[in-house]
Tab-separated table of C-alpha atoms in Angstrom:
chain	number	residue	atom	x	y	z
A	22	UNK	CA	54.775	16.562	-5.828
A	23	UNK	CA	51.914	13.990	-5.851
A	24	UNK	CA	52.586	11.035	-8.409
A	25	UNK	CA	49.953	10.337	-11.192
A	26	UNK	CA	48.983	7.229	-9.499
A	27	UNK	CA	48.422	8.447	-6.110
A	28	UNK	CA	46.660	11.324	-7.431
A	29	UNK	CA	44.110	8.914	-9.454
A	30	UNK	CA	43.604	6.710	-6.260
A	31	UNK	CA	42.730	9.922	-3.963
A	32	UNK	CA	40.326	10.802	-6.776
A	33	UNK	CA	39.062	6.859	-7.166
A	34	UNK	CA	37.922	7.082	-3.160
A	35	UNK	CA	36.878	11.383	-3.161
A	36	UNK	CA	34.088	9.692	-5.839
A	37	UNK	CA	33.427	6.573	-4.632
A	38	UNK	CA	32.793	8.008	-1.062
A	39	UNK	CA	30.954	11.091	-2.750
A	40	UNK	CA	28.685	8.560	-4.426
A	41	UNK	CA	27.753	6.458	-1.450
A	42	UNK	CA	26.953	9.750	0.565
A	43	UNK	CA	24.735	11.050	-2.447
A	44	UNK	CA	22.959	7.495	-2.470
A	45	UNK	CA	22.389	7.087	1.738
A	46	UNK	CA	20.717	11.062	1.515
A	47	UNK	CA	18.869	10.032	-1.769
A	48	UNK	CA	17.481	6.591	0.708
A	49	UNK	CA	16.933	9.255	3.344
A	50	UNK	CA	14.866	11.860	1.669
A	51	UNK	CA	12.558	9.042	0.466
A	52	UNK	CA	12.436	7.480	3.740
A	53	UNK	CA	10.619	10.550	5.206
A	54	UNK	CA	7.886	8.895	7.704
A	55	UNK	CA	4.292	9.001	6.699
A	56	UNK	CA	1.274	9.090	8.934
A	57	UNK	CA	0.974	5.917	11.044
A	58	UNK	CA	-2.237	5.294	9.148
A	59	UNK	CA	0.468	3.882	6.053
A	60	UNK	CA	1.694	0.941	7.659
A	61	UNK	CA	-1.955	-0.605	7.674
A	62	UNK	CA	-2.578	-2.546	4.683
A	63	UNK	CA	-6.968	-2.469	5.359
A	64	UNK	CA	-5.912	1.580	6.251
A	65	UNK	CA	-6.161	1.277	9.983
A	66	UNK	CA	-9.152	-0.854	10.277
A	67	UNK	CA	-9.053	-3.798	12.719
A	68	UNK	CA	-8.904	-7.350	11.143
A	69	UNK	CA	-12.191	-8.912	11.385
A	70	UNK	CA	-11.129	-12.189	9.481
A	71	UNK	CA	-8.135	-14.642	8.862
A	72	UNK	CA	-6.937	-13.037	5.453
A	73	UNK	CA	-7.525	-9.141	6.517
A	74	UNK	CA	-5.357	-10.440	9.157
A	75	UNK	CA	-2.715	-12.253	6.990
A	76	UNK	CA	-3.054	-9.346	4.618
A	77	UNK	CA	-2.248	-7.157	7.159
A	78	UNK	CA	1.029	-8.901	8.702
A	79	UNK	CA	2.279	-9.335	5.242
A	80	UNK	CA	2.153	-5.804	4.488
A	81	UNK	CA	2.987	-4.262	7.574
A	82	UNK	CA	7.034	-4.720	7.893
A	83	UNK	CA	7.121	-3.484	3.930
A	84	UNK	CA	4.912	-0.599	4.234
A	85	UNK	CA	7.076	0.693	6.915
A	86	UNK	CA	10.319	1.927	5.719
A	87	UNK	CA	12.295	1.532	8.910
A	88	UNK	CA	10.788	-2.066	9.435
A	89	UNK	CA	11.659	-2.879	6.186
A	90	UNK	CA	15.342	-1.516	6.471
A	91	UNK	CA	16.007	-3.577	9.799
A	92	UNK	CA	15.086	-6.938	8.191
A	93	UNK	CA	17.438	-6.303	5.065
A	94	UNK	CA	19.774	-5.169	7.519
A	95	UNK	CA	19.558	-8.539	9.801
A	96	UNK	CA	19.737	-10.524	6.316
A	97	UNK	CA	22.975	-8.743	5.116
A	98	UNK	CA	24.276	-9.337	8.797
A	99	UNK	CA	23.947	-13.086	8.271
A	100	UNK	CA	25.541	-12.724	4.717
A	101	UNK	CA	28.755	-15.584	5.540
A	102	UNK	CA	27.917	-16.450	9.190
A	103	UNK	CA	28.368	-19.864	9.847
A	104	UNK	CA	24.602	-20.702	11.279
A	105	UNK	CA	23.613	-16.887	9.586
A	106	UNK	CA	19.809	-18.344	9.166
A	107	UNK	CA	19.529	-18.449	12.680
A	108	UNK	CA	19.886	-14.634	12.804
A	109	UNK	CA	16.475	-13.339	11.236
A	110	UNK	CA	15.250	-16.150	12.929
A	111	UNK	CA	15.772	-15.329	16.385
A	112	UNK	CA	14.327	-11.724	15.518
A	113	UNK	CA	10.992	-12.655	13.987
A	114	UNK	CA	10.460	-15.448	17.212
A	115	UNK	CA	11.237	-12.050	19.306
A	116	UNK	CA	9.156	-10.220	16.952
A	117	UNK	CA	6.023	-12.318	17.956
A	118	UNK	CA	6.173	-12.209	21.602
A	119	UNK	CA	6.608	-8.279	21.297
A	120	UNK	CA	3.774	-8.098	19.719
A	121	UNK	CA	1.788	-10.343	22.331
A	122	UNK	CA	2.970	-8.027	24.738
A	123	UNK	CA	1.412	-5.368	23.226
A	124	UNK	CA	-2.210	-6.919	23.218
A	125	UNK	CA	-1.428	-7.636	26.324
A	126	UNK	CA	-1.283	-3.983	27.207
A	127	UNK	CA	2.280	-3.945	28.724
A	128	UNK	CA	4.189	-0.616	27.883
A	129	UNK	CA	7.292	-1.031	26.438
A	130	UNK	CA	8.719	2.800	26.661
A	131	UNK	CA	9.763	5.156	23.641
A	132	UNK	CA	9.379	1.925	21.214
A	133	UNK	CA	9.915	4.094	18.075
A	134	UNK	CA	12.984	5.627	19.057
A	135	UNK	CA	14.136	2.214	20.184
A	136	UNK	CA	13.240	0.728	16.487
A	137	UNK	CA	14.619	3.918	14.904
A	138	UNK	CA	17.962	3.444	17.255
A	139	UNK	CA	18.101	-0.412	15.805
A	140	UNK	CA	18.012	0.211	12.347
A	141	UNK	CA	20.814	3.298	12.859
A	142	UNK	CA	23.216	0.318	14.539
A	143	UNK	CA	22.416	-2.421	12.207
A	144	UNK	CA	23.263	-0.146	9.351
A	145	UNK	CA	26.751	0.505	11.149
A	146	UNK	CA	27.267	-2.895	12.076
A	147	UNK	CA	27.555	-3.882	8.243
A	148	UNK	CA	29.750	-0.731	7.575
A	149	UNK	CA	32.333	-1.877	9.711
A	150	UNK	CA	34.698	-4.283	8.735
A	151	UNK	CA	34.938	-6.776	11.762
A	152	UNK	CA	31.622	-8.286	12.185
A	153	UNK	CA	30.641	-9.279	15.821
A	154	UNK	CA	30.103	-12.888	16.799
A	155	UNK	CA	27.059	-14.362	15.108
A	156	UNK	CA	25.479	-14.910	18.881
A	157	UNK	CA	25.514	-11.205	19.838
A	158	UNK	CA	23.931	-10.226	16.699
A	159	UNK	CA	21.439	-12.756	17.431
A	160	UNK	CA	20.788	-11.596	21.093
A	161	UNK	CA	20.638	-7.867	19.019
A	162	UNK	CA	18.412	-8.536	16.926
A	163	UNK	CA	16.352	-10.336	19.565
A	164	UNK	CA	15.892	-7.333	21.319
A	165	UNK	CA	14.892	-5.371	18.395
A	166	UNK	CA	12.317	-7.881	17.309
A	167	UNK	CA	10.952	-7.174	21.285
A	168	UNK	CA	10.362	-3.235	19.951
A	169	UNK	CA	9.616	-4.138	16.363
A	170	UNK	CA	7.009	-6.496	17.082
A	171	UNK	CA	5.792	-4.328	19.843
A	172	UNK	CA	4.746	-1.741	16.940
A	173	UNK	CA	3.057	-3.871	14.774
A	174	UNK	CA	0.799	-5.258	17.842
A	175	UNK	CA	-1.013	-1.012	17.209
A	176	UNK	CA	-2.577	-2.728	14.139
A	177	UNK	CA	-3.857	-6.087	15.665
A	178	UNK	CA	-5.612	-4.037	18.953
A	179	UNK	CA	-8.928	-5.601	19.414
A	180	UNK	CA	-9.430	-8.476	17.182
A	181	UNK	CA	-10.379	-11.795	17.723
A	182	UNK	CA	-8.133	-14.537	17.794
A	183	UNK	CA	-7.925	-15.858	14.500
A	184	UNK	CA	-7.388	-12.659	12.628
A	185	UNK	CA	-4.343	-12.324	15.133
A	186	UNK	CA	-3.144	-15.764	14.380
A	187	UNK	CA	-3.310	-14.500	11.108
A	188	UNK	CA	-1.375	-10.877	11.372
A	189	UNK	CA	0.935	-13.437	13.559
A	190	UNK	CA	1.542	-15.751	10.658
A	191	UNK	CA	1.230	-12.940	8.197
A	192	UNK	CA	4.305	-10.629	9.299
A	193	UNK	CA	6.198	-13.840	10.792
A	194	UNK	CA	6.559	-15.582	6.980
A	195	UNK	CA	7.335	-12.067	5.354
A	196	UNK	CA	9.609	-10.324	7.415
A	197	UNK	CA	11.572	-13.928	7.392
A	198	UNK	CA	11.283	-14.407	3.647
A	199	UNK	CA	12.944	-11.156	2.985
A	200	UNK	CA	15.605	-11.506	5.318
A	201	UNK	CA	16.280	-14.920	3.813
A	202	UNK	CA	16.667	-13.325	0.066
A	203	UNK	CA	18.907	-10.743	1.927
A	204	UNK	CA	21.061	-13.422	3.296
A	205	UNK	CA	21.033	-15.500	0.229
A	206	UNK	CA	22.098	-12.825	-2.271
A	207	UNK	CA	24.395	-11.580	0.179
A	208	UNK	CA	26.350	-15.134	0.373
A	209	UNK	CA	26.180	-15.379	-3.417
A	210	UNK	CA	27.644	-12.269	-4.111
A	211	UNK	CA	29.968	-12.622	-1.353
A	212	UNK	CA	31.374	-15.820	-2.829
A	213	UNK	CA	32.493	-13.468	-5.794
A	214	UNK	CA	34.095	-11.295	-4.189
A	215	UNK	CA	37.297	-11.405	-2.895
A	216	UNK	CA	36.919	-9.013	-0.085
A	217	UNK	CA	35.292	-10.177	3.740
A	218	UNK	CA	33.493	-6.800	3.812
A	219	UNK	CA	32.772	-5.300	0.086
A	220	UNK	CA	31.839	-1.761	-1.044
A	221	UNK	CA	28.718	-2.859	-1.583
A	222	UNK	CA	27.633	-4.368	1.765
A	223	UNK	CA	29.042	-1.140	3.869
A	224	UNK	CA	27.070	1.011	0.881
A	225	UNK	CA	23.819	-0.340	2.186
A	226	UNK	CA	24.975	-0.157	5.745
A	227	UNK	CA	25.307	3.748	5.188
A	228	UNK	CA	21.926	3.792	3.599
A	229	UNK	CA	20.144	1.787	6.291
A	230	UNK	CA	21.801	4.277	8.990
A	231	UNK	CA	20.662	7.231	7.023
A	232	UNK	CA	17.157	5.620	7.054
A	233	UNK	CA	17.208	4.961	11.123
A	234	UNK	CA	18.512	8.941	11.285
A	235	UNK	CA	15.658	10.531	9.544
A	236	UNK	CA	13.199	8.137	11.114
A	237	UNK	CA	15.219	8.592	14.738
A	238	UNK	CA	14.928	12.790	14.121
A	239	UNK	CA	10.888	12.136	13.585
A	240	UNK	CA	10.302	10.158	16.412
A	241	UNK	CA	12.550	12.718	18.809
A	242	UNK	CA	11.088	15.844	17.497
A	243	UNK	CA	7.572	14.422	17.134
């Protein structure tokens, strides 16, 4: 026969696990992609001028749901790394060039499976206990920026060079200022806790990866 106690613990993790589930399909069903025409701030129109341009990098990364879910995720990833500011860092320099390459007209191949792929392993990353070293998530994240800047360049096709100074600038400051409130909650709330890796941190891990899956099934099946 089960003890009291052990039967109340089993029942403490059935609902705490239950709960997390219910909250990452919740994340999911909300994170349903909308038409590509969304992620445009000026709704698909080119930039013609400096602030359609800045207006349009600052609103890109939020407007898109799996943009926005890789930058929190980078953020969190940097929550108690020794140099952890480095890490969004390194991702929104990355971020840039993939978007040059885009104007640029080089093909980088399948990008939104690639940026749904990144957000799937960033969300596991902070699930799992044992975080890597701060340098591979940095060379990770790198990459991703290469794919994630790649799909904003789509909004900045065919305008002049200020306006894409300006989407450059505009995407650049946001996508690092919320990764930089990730981080800096993260750190603050780690200091209270007495746990390396709390519930909390591998709870949005499971909702991040529930937000790459849906996107990942949309790009796949079209």
């Amino acid at each position: 026969m089960m003890s009291k106690d052990l039967m109340s613990k089993i029942l403490q993790l059935f609902w705490r696990y239950l709960g997390a589930i219910a909250t990452a399909l919740t994340i999911a069903f909300f994170a349903i992609p909308q038409p590509a025409y969304a992620h445009h701030a000026i709704g698909g129109k080119t930039p013609v001028n400096l602030f359609e341009g800045f207006l349009s990098g600052l609103a890109h990364p939020v407007i898109g749901l799996d943009h926005l879910a890789f930058v929190v995720a980078i953020g969190l990833l940097a929550v108690g790394q020794r140099r952890g500011a480095l890490i969004p860092a390194g991702f929104v320099v990355a971020a840039m060039l993939g978007t040059v390459i885009h104007v640029f007209q080089i093909d980088l191949p399948a990008a939104e499976v690639a940026i749904a792929v990144s957000v799937i392993i960033f969300g596991a990353m902070l699930v799992w206990r044992d975080r890597p070293h701060w340098l591979i998530t940095l060379g990770l994240g790198a990459i991703a920026g290469l794919f994630h800047g790649y799909a904003y360049g789509e909004a900045i096709i065919g305008a002049q060079m200020f306006p894409l100074f300006a989407y450059l600038l505009g995407f650049t400051l946001i996508q690092y200022g919320v990764a930089l409130v990730a981080f800096l909650v993260g750190n603050l709330a780690l200091q209270k806790s007495a746990n390396s890796s709390p519930a909390w941190l591998r709870l949005s891990g499971l909702a991040i990866c529930a937000i790459g899956v849906v996107f990942l099934t949309s790009s796949v099946m079209g």
